[in-house]
Every structure is written in structure tokens, then in C-alpha cells.
Coordinates of C-alpha atoms in Angstrom, one line a residue:
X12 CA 127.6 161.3 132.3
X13 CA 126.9 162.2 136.1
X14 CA 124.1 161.4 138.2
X15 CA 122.9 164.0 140.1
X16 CA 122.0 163.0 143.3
X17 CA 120.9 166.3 144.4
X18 CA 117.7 165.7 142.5
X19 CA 116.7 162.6 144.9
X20 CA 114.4 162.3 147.6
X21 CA 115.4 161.0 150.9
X22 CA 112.2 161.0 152.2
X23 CA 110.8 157.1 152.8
X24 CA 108.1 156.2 150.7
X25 CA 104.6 155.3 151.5
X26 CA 103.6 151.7 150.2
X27 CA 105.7 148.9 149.0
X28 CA 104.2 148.0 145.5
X29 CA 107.7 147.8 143.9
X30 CA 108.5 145.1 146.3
X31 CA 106.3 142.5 144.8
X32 CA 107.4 143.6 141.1
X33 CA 111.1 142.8 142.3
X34 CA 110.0 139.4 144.3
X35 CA 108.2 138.4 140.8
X36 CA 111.7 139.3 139.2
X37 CA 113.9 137.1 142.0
X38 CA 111.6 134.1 140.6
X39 CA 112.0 134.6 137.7
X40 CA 115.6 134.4 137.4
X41 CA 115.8 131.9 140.3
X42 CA 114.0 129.6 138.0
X43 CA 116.0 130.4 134.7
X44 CA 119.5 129.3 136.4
X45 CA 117.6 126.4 138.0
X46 CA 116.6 125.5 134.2
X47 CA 120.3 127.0 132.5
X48 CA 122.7 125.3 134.5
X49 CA 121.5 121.9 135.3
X50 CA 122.8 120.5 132.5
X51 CA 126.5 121.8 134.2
X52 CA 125.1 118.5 136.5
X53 CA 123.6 116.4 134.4
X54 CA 126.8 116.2 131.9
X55 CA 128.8 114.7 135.2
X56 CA 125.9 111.6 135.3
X57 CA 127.0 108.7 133.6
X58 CA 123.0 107.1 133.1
X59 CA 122.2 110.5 131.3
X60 CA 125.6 110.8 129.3
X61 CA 124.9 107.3 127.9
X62 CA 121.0 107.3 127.1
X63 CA 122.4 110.4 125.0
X64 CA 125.1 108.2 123.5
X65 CA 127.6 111.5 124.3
X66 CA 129.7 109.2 127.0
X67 CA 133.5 110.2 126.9
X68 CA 132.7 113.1 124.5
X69 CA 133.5 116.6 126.2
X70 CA 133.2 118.3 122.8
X71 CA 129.3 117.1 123.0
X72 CA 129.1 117.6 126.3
X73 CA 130.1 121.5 125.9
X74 CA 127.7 121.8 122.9
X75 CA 124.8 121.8 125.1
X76 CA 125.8 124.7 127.0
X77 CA 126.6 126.3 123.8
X78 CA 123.7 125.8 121.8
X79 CA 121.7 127.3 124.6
X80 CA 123.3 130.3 124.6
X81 CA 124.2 130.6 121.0
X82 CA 120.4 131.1 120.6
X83 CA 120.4 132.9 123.7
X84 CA 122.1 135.6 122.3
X85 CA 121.2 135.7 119.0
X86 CA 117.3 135.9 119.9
X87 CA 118.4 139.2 122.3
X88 CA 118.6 141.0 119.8
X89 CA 114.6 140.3 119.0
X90 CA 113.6 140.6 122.6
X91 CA 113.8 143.7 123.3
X92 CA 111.7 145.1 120.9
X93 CA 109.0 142.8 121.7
X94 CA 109.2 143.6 125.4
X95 CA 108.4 147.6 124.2
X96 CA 105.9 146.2 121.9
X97 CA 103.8 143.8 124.0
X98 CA 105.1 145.1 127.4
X99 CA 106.8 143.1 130.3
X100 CA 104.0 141.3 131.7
X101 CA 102.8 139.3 128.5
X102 CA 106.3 139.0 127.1
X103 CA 107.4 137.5 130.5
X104 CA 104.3 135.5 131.6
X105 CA 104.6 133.5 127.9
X106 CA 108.2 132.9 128.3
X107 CA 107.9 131.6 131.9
X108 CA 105.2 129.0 130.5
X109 CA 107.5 128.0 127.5
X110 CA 110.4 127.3 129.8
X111 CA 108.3 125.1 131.9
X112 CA 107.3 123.0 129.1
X113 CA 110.3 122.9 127.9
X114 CA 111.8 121.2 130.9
X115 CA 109.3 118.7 130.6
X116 CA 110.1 117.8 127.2
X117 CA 113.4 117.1 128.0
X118 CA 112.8 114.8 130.9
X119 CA 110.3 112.5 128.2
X120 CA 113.2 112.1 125.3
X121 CA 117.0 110.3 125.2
X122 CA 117.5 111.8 121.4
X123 CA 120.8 113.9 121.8
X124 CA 119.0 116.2 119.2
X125 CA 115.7 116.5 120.7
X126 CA 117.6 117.6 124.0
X127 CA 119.9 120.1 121.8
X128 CA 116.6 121.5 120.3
X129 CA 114.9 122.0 123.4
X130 CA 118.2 123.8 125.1
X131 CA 118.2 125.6 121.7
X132 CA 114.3 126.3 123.0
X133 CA 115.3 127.5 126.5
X134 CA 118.0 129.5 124.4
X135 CA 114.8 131.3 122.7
X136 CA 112.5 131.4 125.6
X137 CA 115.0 132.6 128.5
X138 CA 116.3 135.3 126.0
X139 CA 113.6 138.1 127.5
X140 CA 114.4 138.1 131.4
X141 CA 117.2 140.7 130.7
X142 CA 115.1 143.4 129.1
X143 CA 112.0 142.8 131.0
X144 CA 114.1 143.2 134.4
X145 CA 115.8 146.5 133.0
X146 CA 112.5 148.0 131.5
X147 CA 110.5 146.5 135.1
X148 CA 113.6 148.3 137.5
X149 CA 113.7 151.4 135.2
X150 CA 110.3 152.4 135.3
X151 CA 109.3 150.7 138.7
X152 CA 112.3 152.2 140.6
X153 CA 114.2 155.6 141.3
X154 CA 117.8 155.9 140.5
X155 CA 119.2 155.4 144.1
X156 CA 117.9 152.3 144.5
X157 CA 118.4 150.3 141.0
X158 CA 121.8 149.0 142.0
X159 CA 120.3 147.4 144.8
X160 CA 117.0 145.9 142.3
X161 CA 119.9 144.8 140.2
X162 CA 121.6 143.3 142.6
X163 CA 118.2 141.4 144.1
X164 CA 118.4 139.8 140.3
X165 CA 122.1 138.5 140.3
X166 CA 121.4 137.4 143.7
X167 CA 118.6 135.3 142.6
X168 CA 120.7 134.1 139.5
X169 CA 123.6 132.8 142.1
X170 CA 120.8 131.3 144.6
X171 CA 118.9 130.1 142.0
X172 CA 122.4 127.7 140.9
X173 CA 123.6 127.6 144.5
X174 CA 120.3 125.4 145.0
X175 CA 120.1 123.9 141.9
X176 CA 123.4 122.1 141.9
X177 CA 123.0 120.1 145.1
X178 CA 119.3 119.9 144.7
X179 CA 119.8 118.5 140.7
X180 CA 122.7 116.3 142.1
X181 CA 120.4 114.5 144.5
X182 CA 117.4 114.0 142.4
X183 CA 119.9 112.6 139.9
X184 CA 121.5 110.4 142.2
X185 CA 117.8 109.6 144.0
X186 CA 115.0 109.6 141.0
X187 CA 117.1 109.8 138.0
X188 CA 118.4 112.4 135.4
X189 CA 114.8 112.7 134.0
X190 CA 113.2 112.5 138.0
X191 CA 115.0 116.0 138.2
X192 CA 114.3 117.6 135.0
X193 CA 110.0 116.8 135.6
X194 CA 110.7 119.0 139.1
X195 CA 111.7 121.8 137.4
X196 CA 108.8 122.0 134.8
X197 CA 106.3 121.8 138.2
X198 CA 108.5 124.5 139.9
X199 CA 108.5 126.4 137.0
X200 CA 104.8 127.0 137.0
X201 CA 106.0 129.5 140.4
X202 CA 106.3 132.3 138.4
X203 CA 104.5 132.4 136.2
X204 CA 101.3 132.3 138.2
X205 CA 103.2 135.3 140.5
X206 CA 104.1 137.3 137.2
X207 CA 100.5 137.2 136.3
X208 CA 99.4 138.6 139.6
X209 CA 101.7 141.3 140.5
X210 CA 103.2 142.6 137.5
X211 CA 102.5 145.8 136.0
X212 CA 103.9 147.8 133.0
X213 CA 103.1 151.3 134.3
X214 CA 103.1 152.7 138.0
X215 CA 99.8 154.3 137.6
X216 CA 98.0 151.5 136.1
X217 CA 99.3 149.3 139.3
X218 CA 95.8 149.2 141.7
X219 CA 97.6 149.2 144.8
X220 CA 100.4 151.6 144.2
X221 CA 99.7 154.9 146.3
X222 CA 100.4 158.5 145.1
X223 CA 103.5 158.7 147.6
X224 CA 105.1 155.8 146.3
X225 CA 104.8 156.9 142.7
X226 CA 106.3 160.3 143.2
X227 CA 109.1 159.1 144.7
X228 CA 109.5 156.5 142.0
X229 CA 109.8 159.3 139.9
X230 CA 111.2 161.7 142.0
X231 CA 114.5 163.2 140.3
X232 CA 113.6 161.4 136.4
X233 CA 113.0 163.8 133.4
X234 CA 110.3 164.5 131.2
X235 CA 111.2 161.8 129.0
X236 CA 111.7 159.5 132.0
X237 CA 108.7 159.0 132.7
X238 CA 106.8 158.6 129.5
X239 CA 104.5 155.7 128.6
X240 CA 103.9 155.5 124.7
X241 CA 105.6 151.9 123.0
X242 CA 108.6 153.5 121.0
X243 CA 111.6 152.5 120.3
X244 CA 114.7 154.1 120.0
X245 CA 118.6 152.6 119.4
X246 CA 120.2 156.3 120.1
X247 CA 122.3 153.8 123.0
X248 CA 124.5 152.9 119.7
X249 CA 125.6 156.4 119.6
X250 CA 126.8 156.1 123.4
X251 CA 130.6 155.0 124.1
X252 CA 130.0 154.3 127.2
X253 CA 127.4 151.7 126.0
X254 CA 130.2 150.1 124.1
X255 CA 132.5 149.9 126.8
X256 CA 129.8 148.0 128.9
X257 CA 129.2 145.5 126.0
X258 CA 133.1 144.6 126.0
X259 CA 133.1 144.5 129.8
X260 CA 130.6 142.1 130.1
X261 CA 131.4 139.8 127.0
X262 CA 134.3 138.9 129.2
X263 CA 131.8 138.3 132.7
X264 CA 129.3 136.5 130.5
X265 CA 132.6 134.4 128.7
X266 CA 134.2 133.7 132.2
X267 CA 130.7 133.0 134.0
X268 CA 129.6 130.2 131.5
X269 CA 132.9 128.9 131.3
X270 CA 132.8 128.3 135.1
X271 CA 129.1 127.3 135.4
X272 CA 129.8 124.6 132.5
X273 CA 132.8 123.0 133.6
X274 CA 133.4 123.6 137.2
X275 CA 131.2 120.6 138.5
X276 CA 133.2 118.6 136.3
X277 CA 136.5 119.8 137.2
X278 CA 136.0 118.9 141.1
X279 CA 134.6 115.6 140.3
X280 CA 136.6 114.5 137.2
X281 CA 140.0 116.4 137.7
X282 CA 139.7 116.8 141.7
X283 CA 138.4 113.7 142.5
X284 CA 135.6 114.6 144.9
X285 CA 132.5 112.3 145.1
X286 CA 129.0 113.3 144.2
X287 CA 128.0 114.6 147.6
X288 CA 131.1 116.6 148.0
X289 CA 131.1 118.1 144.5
X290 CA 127.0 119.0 145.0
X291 CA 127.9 121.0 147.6
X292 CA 131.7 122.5 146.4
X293 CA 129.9 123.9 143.3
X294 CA 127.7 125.8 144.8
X295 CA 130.6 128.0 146.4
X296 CA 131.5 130.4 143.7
X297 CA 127.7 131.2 143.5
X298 CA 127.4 131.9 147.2
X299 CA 130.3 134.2 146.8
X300 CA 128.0 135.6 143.8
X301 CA 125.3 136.4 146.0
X302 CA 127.2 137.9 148.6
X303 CA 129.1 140.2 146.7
X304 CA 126.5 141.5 145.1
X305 CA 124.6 142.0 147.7
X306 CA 127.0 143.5 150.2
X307 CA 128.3 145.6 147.3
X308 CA 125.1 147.3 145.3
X309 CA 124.0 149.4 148.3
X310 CA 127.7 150.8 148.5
X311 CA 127.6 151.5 144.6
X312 CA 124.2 153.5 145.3
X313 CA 125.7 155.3 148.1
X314 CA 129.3 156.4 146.3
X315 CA 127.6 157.0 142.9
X316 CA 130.6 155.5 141.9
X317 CA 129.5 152.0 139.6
X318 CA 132.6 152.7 137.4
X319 CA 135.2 152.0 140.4
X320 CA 133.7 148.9 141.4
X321 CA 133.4 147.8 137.5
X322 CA 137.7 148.2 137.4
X323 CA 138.2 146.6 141.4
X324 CA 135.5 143.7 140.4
X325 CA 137.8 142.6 136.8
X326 CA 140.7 143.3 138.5
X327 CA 140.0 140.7 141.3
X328 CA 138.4 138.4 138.4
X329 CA 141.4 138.3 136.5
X330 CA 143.8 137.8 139.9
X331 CA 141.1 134.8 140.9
X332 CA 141.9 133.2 137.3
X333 CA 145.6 133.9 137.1
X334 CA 145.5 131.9 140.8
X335 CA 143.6 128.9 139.4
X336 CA 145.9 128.1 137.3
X337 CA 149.0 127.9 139.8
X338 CA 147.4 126.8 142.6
X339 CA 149.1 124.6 144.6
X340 CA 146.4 122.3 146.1
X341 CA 142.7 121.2 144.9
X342 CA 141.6 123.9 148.3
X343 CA 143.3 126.8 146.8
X344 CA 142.0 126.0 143.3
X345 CA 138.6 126.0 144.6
X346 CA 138.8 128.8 146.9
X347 CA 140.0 131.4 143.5
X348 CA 137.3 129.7 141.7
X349 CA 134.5 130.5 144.0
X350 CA 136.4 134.0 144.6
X351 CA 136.2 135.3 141.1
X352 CA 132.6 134.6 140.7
X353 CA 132.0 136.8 142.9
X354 CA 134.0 139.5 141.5
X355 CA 131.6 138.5 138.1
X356 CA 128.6 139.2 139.8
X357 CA 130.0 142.6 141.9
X358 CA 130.5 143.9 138.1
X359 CA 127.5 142.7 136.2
X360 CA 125.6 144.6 139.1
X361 CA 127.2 147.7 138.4
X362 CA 127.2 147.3 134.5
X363 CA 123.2 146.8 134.3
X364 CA 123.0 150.1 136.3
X365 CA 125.1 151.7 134.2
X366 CA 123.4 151.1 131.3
X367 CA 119.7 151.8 132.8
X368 CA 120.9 154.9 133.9
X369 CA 122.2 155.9 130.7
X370 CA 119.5 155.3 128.2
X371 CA 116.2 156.2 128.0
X372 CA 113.0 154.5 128.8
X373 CA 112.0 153.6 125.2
X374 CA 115.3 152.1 124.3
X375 CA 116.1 150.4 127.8
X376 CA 114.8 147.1 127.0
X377 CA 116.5 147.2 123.2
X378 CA 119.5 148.1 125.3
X379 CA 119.5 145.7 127.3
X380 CA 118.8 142.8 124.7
X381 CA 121.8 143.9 122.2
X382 CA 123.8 144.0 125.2
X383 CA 123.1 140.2 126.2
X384 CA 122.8 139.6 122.9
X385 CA 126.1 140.2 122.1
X386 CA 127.9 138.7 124.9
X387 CA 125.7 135.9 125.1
X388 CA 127.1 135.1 121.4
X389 CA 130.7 136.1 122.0
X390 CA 130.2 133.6 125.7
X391 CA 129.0 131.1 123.6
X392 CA 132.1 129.4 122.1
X393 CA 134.1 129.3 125.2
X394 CA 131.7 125.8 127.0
X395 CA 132.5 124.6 123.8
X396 CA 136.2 126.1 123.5
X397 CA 137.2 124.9 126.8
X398 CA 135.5 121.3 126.3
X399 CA 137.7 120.6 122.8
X400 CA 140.9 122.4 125.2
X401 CA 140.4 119.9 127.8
X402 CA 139.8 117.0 125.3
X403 CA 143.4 118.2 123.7
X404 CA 145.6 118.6 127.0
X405 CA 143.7 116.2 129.4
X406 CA 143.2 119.6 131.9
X407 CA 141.4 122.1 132.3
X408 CA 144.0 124.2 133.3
X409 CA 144.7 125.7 129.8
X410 CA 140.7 126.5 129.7
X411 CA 141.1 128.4 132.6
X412 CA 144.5 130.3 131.2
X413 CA 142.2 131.2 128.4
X414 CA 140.0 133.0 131.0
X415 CA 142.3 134.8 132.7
X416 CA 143.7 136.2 129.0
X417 CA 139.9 138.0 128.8
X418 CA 140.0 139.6 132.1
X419 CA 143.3 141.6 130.9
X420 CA 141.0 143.1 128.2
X421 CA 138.2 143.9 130.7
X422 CA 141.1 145.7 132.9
X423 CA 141.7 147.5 130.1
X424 CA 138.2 148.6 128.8
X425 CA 137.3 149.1 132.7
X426 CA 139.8 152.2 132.8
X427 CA 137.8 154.2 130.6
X428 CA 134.7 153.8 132.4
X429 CA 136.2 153.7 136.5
X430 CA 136.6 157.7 136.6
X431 CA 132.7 158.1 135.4
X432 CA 129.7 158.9 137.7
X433 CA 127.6 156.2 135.9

């Protein structure tokens, strides 16, 4: 499928309203990878490891990262049918306040299990934010621009850890494992009170969107584009193309989790940097995150090219991961590290794109949830995976070999799509 850009409007818009739907989406996922990755810190601190009674057991250790997003992806495939049935706004406003709650559950309990249920919880509750952000860009912005939206998402994700890490890592070290977990539920309430006040599910219903700014929303969009009625529709099943994304980004998602669970404590454990040097070193591949992705999604708009930099963003993924594992001081191995996280967030960028601007509006959110549904579930085992790895060999070295043997199969799967207007 082509895009064809001769249908677009150049023309600037009058009015802003999409702004505020896209700031409520950068606070949304800002707050989910504040809430997802801080056990990645909180597995490193000895006063939480042994209130748990998990102390010395990586295999434990890796089975809260897993758990969330076992249920993670296996509640996708339930979300996005809810998001066309209830719309965006309730779906995403109800989540927000479970999350919070959640967090503040887990800051009240030292049960192992009670902490695996409520990351199970988060699993359940976070499992929405990818359809609502494809149905919200789809309908709330034109095609030139959704690489860009997209992007404004992944760089919230990678803020929302680059803060996290450092800012979890001194609450820990400063108030205590539970100190940092209250913080989050009170942060949390954020977005949910700006979901409530800016989000709309239709243009037209919006009271401050002006006519300008909703014909060029629409500018360029079918018929069918721009219809309202709750239906859904799984026609994406029928679409190759749609396959090819879901095998592209099994591998980001199995890479991304891999290095979000264990890359604190590789620098710590296996590098031997202290706990203000590692708050701060793990926060580098997420920087690189942000950057890429936003550097990158205006040129993907521009070329109409999201294939290309889908194949150049695994190709530099699998390099980065190859490099890990042969480099030849604990600079280099961070530098790749930080590297191919970036490369993971150039791609996931263009993939969500992809996708949005291949299926239509009542099947977008569906879409989107089978898609994280699935490689949320296939991403799952590798925390897990590469916690029982490291227990066998002592390294994580072999964890990260394991890595770089998925990025060959994204090469692969990427060639089919790199020659396709998408």
C-alpha cells in the first residue's frame, strides 16, 4: 500500500486542539514507564529484595517483570474492543485511576505474591494505552503528521524511564523502596485529572476545536476514515503487511524488556558501578530512545518512507547487540547498550504508523491491542529467560547473545516491508 501524499494539505491549520489530546497522551505514557520499569530498580535494592524474601534469586527477580507483561499481553487482546465499545476517554480515564491505586498497594504490602498480583494488576490496567493512543492519533490527526504523534508517545515512554530510574533510585536510597512507590500513586493522579479535561473521542464533539482545524484533520482520509459509529472490524488479519509488523516488533518488545529488566542490574552487579553512577548510566539507552525517535519521525513523514527506517533501525539493533557481547570495556558495553535502544524506539515509531495507516478506523484500536498483545506475550519470557541464563553462566553476556539472535529474524522480516510506502 502507498500513501498518497498528493491528497494532503500543506496549508497550516487554524487552532491547536490536537495539541492537548497528544500532551494528555505524553502523560499518560510518561506515567506508565514511571510505574512499568521501577521494579528494573527496585530488584537492585537489597531492603526490598529481602522484605520480599527473593534475595539472591534472579529467577524471582525476572518473574516480576514477567508477570506484568504476561498479563500485559494477554489482556491486549480484550482492550481493544473495549476502547471501540466505551471510547478512549472512559477506557483511559479508569485505567489511569487503577494504575494509581495500584502503586499504592504495593508500597503498603512485603507479600512476594501480593506484589506479583498487583504487577499482574498493572499488567491488566496498562494494557489499554496502546489502542487508545492509535484510535486518539488516528482520528485526532492527518496522515502527515502521525509519525511525529507517535513519536511524542515513544518519547514520553523513554522520558518517562529516563526520569524514573534516577528519580526511583534516590527515593530508594532516601525514603525507602516503599517512600518511592507512594510517589508514584500521587503522581499518577496527573493524568488522569488532564485525560478527563481534554480528551475527546470525536473532532466535532471537541468544544474548542474550530472548523479549520478539523478539515485539515481530515483532509486527504476516505469516506470510511472518517466515520463515527462503535464497530468493529478484524479485516487487519487478512493484511500481510500487518503480520510482518507483529513479527518485527515481537523482537523490539523482546529486546526492549530484556534491557529495561536487567540493564540496571548489569552496571551495578556485573560492572560494578555504585548507586549514583548506575541511576544515572541507565538512563542512557532511553535518552538515546527519545532522541531517535524524535529526530527521526519528522524525516519518516517527510520521505513517506516508514519501511526503510523499520530495516536501518533492526539492522543497527542487531549491530548494537552483536557489540555488547564483545565489547572490550564496561564504556563500550554501555555505549551499544544505550545505542540500540534507540534503534528500538526509531522502529517502533515507524511500525505504529504503519499499522494506523493501514487499517481502518473501526479496527485501529483491535489492531493495535492484538499487535501488543502478541508481542507483549512472546517479550514476556525473555526477563524471565535471561534471569535463569544469568543464574546458569554467572553473566549476562549469553542473555544478551540471545538478543542479538532475534534481531537476525527482524532483518529478515524487515526486507519485505523496507521497499513499501507504508
Amino acid at each position: 500500500m502507498t500513501i498518497d501524499r498528493g491528497k494532503w494539505s500543506d496549508k497550516k491549520p487554524k487552532g491547536k486542539v490536537r495539541l492537548w489530546i497528544l500532551a494528555a497522551l505524553f502523560l499518560t505514557f510518561l506515567v506508565a514507564y514511571f510505574d512499568r520499569s521501577n521494579v528494573s530498580i527496585l530488584i537492585a535494592d537489597k531492603a526490598f529484595n529481602d522484605a520480599l524474601g527473593i534475595a539472591g534469586d534472579k529467577s524471582s527477580q525476572g518473574l516480576l517483570m514477567t508477570i506484568f507483561l504476561l498479563f500485559y499481553g494477554v489482556s491486549c487482546f480484550f482492550a481493544g474492543p473495549l476502547v471501540e465499545r466505551f471510547g478512549a476517554k472512559k477506557v483511559l480515564c479508569f485505567s489511569l485511576t487503577l494504575w494509581a491505586l495500584t502503586m499504592l498497594v504495593m508500597g503498603s504490602v512485603s507479600s512476594f505474591f501480593i506484589i506479583l498480583a498487583c504487577r499482574a494488576m498493572l499488567g491488566l490496567g496498562e494494557t489499554v494505552i496502546t489502542p487508545v493512543a492509535s484510535k486518539l492519533i488516528q482520528t485526532w490527526f492527518p496522515v502527515q503528521e502521525r509519525a511525529k504523534a507517535n513519536s511524542v508517545c515513544w518519547v514520553a515512554m523513554n522520558a518517562g524511564i529516563v526520569i524514573s530510574l534516577p528519580l526511583i533510585a534516590a527515593l530508594v536510597a532516601g525514603v525507602g523502596w516503599r517512600g518511592s512507590l507512594f510517589a508514584l500513586a500521587a503522581i499518577g493522579i496527573v493524568p488522569v485529572i488532564f485525560s478527563y479535561r481534554y480528551v475527546y473521542d470525536i473532532v466535532s464533539q471537541h468544544p474548542k476545536v474550530t472548523g479549520a482545524e478539523a478539515a485539515y484533520i481530515n483532509a486527504g482520509r476516505t469516506e470510511a476514515a472518517t466515520a463515527t459509529g462503535i464497530q468493529r472490524s478484524f479485516g487487519f488479519l487478512k493484511n500481510r503487511s500487518y503480520w510482518m509488523i507483529v513479527i518485527i516488533y515481537s523482537v523490539v518488545m523482546g529486546c526492549g524488556w530484556g534491557i529495561t529488566a536487567w540493564f540496571p542490574t548489569y552496571l551495578k552487579a556485573s560492572l560494578g558501578f555504585s548507586w549514583a553512577a548506575m541511576g544515572g548510566l541507565a538512563a542512557l539507552p532511553y535518552i538515546t530512545g527519545a532522541v531517535g525517535a524524535a529526530l527521526c519521525a519528522p524525516i519518516m513523514d517527510r520521505m513517506n518512507a516508514r519501511g526503510l527506517f523499520t530495516l536501518i533501525s533492526m539492522v543497527g539493533l542487531t549491530l548494537m547487540l552483536y557489540l555488547t557481547t564483545v565489547a572490550p570495556s564496561s564504556a563500550a558495553a554501555v555505549a551499544t547498550i544505550s545505542l540500540s535502544y534507540g534503534f528500538i524506539a526509531i522502529a517502533s515509531v515507524a511500525l505504529f504508523t504503519i499499522m494506523q495507516n493501514t487499517t481502518k478506523p473501526q479496527e485501529v484500536a483491535v489492531a493495535a491491542g492484538f499487535l501488543t498483545g502478541i508481542s507483549s506475550i512472546f517479550a514476556s519470557i525473555f526477563p524471565f529467560l535471561m534471569g535463569v541464563l544469568y543464574n546458569a553462566t554467572g553473566t549476562l553476556m549469553s542473555a544478551f547473545s540471545l538478543l542479538f539472535s532475534l534481531g537476525i529474524v527482524a532483518i529478515i522480516t524487515a526486507l519485505f516491508l523496507w521497499r513499501l510506502r507504508l
